[in-house]
Short mmCIF file of C-alpha atoms in Angstrom, two decimals:
data_model
loop_
_atom_site.label_atom_id
_atom_site.label_comp_id
_atom_site.label_asym_id
_atom_site.label_seq_id
_atom_site.Cartn_x
_atom_site.Cartn_y
_atom_site.Cartn_z
CA UNK B 732 38.62 0.24 36.13
CA UNK B 733 40.97 -2.40 37.49
CA UNK B 734 42.29 -0.83 40.68
CA UNK B 735 43.74 2.36 42.17
CA UNK B 736 47.53 2.53 42.29
CA UNK B 737 49.31 5.01 44.57
CA UNK B 738 52.66 4.10 42.97
CA UNK B 739 51.60 5.63 39.66
CA UNK B 740 50.89 9.00 41.19
CA UNK B 741 47.46 8.12 42.55
CA UNK B 742 46.01 7.11 39.19
CA UNK B 743 43.44 4.45 38.46
CA UNK B 744 44.71 1.46 36.52
CA UNK B 745 42.30 0.55 33.76
CA UNK B 746 42.16 -0.43 30.10
CA UNK B 747 44.37 2.42 28.86
CA UNK B 748 46.89 2.43 31.72
CA UNK B 749 47.22 -1.31 32.42
CA UNK B 750 50.16 -1.83 30.01
CA UNK B 751 52.01 1.04 31.69
CA UNK B 752 51.30 -0.42 35.12
CA UNK B 753 52.50 -3.87 34.06
CA UNK B 754 55.62 -2.33 32.50
CA UNK B 755 56.23 -0.49 35.79
CA UNK B 756 56.05 -3.59 38.02
CA UNK B 757 58.13 -5.60 35.52
CA UNK B 758 60.85 -2.94 35.52
CA UNK B 759 60.85 -2.77 39.33
CA UNK B 760 61.21 -6.55 39.53
CA UNK B 761 64.06 -6.64 37.00
CA UNK B 762 65.80 -3.67 38.64
CA UNK B 763 65.52 -5.34 42.05
CA UNK B 764 67.11 -8.49 40.65
CA UNK B 765 69.89 -6.39 39.08
CA UNK B 766 70.59 -4.51 42.33
CA UNK B 767 70.58 -7.78 44.26
CA UNK B 768 73.07 -9.30 41.84
CA UNK B 769 75.43 -6.29 41.86
CA UNK B 770 75.32 -5.75 45.62
CA UNK B 771 75.60 -9.49 46.26
CA UNK B 772 78.68 -9.89 44.05
CA UNK B 773 80.25 -6.78 45.62
CA UNK B 774 79.55 -8.18 49.09
CA UNK B 775 81.00 -11.55 48.12
CA UNK B 776 84.11 -9.85 46.71
CA UNK B 777 84.46 -7.82 49.95
CA UNK B 778 84.36 -11.02 51.99
CA UNK B 779 86.98 -12.73 49.82
CA UNK B 780 89.31 -9.69 49.71
CA UNK B 781 89.13 -8.07 53.16
CA UNK B 782 92.40 -6.17 52.73
CA UNK B 783 91.22 -4.43 49.55
CA UNK B 784 88.09 -2.89 51.09
CA UNK B 785 88.52 0.87 51.55
CA UNK B 786 85.97 1.31 54.33
CA UNK B 787 85.01 -1.26 56.94
CA UNK B 788 81.30 -0.34 56.67
CA UNK B 789 81.10 -0.94 52.90
CA UNK B 790 80.35 -4.69 53.17
CA UNK B 791 77.53 -3.89 55.58
CA UNK B 792 76.02 -1.43 53.09
CA UNK B 793 76.34 -4.00 50.31
CA UNK B 794 74.63 -6.60 52.49
CA UNK B 795 71.72 -4.27 53.33
CA UNK B 796 71.37 -3.23 49.70
CA UNK B 797 71.25 -6.83 48.51
CA UNK B 798 68.69 -7.68 51.23
CA UNK B 799 66.54 -4.73 50.18
CA UNK B 800 66.79 -5.90 46.56
CA UNK B 801 65.69 -9.40 47.55
CA UNK B 802 62.74 -8.07 49.56
CA UNK B 803 61.58 -5.71 46.81
CA UNK B 804 62.10 -8.40 44.19
CA UNK B 805 60.04 -10.95 46.10
CA UNK B 806 57.19 -8.58 46.96
CA UNK B 807 56.85 -6.83 43.61
CA UNK B 808 57.83 -9.99 41.71
CA UNK B 809 54.99 -11.96 43.27
CA UNK B 810 52.66 -9.08 42.43
CA UNK B 811 53.93 -9.22 38.83
CA UNK B 812 53.35 -12.99 38.68
CA UNK B 813 49.79 -12.41 39.93
CA UNK B 814 49.21 -9.87 37.15
CA UNK B 815 50.67 -12.28 34.58
CA UNK B 816 47.99 -14.73 35.73
CA UNK B 817 45.32 -12.01 35.48
CA UNK B 818 46.39 -11.05 31.96
CA UNK B 819 46.55 -14.69 30.88
CA UNK B 820 42.98 -15.30 32.09
CA UNK B 821 41.71 -11.85 31.01
CA UNK B 822 40.50 -10.77 34.45
CA UNK B 823 40.71 -7.53 36.34
CA UNK B 824 41.85 -7.43 39.95
CA UNK B 825 38.29 -6.75 41.09
CA UNK B 826 36.89 -9.69 39.08
CA UNK B 827 39.50 -11.98 40.53
CA UNK B 828 38.90 -10.93 44.15
CA UNK B 829 35.09 -10.90 44.14
CA UNK B 830 33.32 -14.09 43.05
CA UNK B 831 29.94 -12.40 43.47
CA UNK B 832 30.41 -10.34 40.30
CA UNK B 833 29.18 -13.50 38.51
CA UNK B 834 25.74 -12.99 40.03
CA UNK B 835 24.79 -10.33 37.50
CA UNK B 836 25.10 -12.93 34.73
CA UNK B 837 22.68 -15.41 36.31
CA UNK B 838 19.35 -16.06 34.58
CA UNK B 839 16.34 -14.20 36.02
CA UNK B 840 14.77 -15.64 39.14
CA UNK B 841 11.14 -16.78 39.31
CA UNK B 842 8.79 -14.01 40.36
CA UNK B 843 7.88 -15.85 43.57
CA UNK B 844 11.34 -15.12 45.00
CA UNK B 845 11.88 -11.55 46.09
CA UNK B 846 15.56 -10.91 45.65
CA UNK B 847 17.21 -7.93 44.07
CA UNK B 848 18.23 -8.31 40.46
CA UNK B 849 21.06 -9.40 40.43
CA UNK B 850 20.93 -10.94 43.91
CA UNK B 851 23.20 -9.38 46.51
CA UNK B 852 25.57 -11.57 48.50
CA UNK B 853 23.72 -11.33 51.81
CA UNK B 854 20.46 -12.48 50.17
CA UNK B 855 21.98 -15.86 49.29
CA UNK B 856 22.08 -18.88 51.55
CA UNK B 857 25.36 -20.45 52.65
CA UNK B 858 25.03 -23.19 50.03
CA UNK B 859 24.33 -20.68 47.27
CA UNK B 860 27.34 -18.58 48.27
CA UNK B 861 29.53 -21.66 48.26
CA UNK B 862 28.29 -22.60 44.78
CA UNK B 863 29.09 -19.10 43.52
CA UNK B 864 32.61 -19.25 44.98
CA UNK B 865 33.24 -22.68 43.42
CA UNK B 866 31.91 -21.51 40.05
CA UNK B 867 34.17 -18.45 40.21
CA UNK B 868 37.24 -20.69 40.22
CA UNK B 869 36.29 -22.28 36.90
CA UNK B 870 34.25 -19.64 35.04
CA UNK B 871 36.31 -16.90 33.42
CA UNK B 872 33.83 -14.74 31.54
CA UNK B 873 36.21 -12.92 29.20
CA UNK B 874 38.93 -15.55 28.72
CA UNK B 875 39.85 -15.90 25.03
CA UNK B 876 42.97 -18.03 25.47
CA UNK B 877 46.26 -16.68 26.78
CA UNK B 878 47.60 -15.41 23.45
CA UNK B 879 44.44 -13.48 22.59
CA UNK B 880 44.24 -12.15 26.13
CA UNK B 881 47.78 -10.74 25.95
CA UNK B 882 47.06 -9.34 22.49
CA UNK B 883 43.93 -7.67 23.80
CA UNK B 884 45.67 -6.08 26.78
CA UNK B 885 48.80 -4.90 24.96
CA UNK B 886 47.34 -4.19 21.50
CA UNK B 887 49.47 -6.72 19.61
CA UNK B 888 46.97 -7.12 16.78
CA UNK B 889 48.33 -4.09 14.95
CA UNK B 890 51.58 -4.51 13.01
CA UNK B 891 54.36 -3.30 15.29
CA UNK B 892 51.79 -2.48 17.97
CA UNK B 893 53.85 -4.27 20.59
CA UNK B 894 56.93 -2.03 20.17
CA UNK B 895 55.73 1.02 22.15
CA UNK B 896 54.15 -1.24 24.78
CA UNK B 897 57.43 -3.04 25.43
CA UNK B 898 59.73 -0.02 25.19
CA UNK B 899 57.84 2.47 27.30
CA UNK B 900 54.60 0.82 28.40
CA UNK B 901 52.31 2.81 26.13
CA UNK B 902 48.54 2.68 26.35
CA UNK B 903 46.57 -0.15 24.82
CA UNK B 904 44.46 1.37 22.08
#
């Protein structure tokens, strides 16, 4: 499981639903840019042609609509850019946010130390925690290179397998 998304009807985003989720946030970002462009050009036209405007409140509506488009575009667009990074490095949201998931891949500890296996975060010293956080920035366990990562997420290995993923965000099989 990657994360829980209330925007998709309260569903969990995982291996099978991640392409749909990415398609969703991409479409929201593009639609926000489109709304911003249309409302912005209408607002600009209203300012340049004040005698042609039918209602005096219309430019205000166009301004608010373009501002809402900018806000949605920036918020969801930055979220989309973050998920582009996650896909390119083949990480889930949970792997990216918690460096201590690397602890389960450490070699076994000597029997003289009595830590859980794998060690839990509070059992580590400050220096050990800092080392784990620094290692998390450079170690990407499942990274195969950006092209293979995108192929793995969207199922591009099959001939024409990318078509349903692009058109309607189908599941990665």
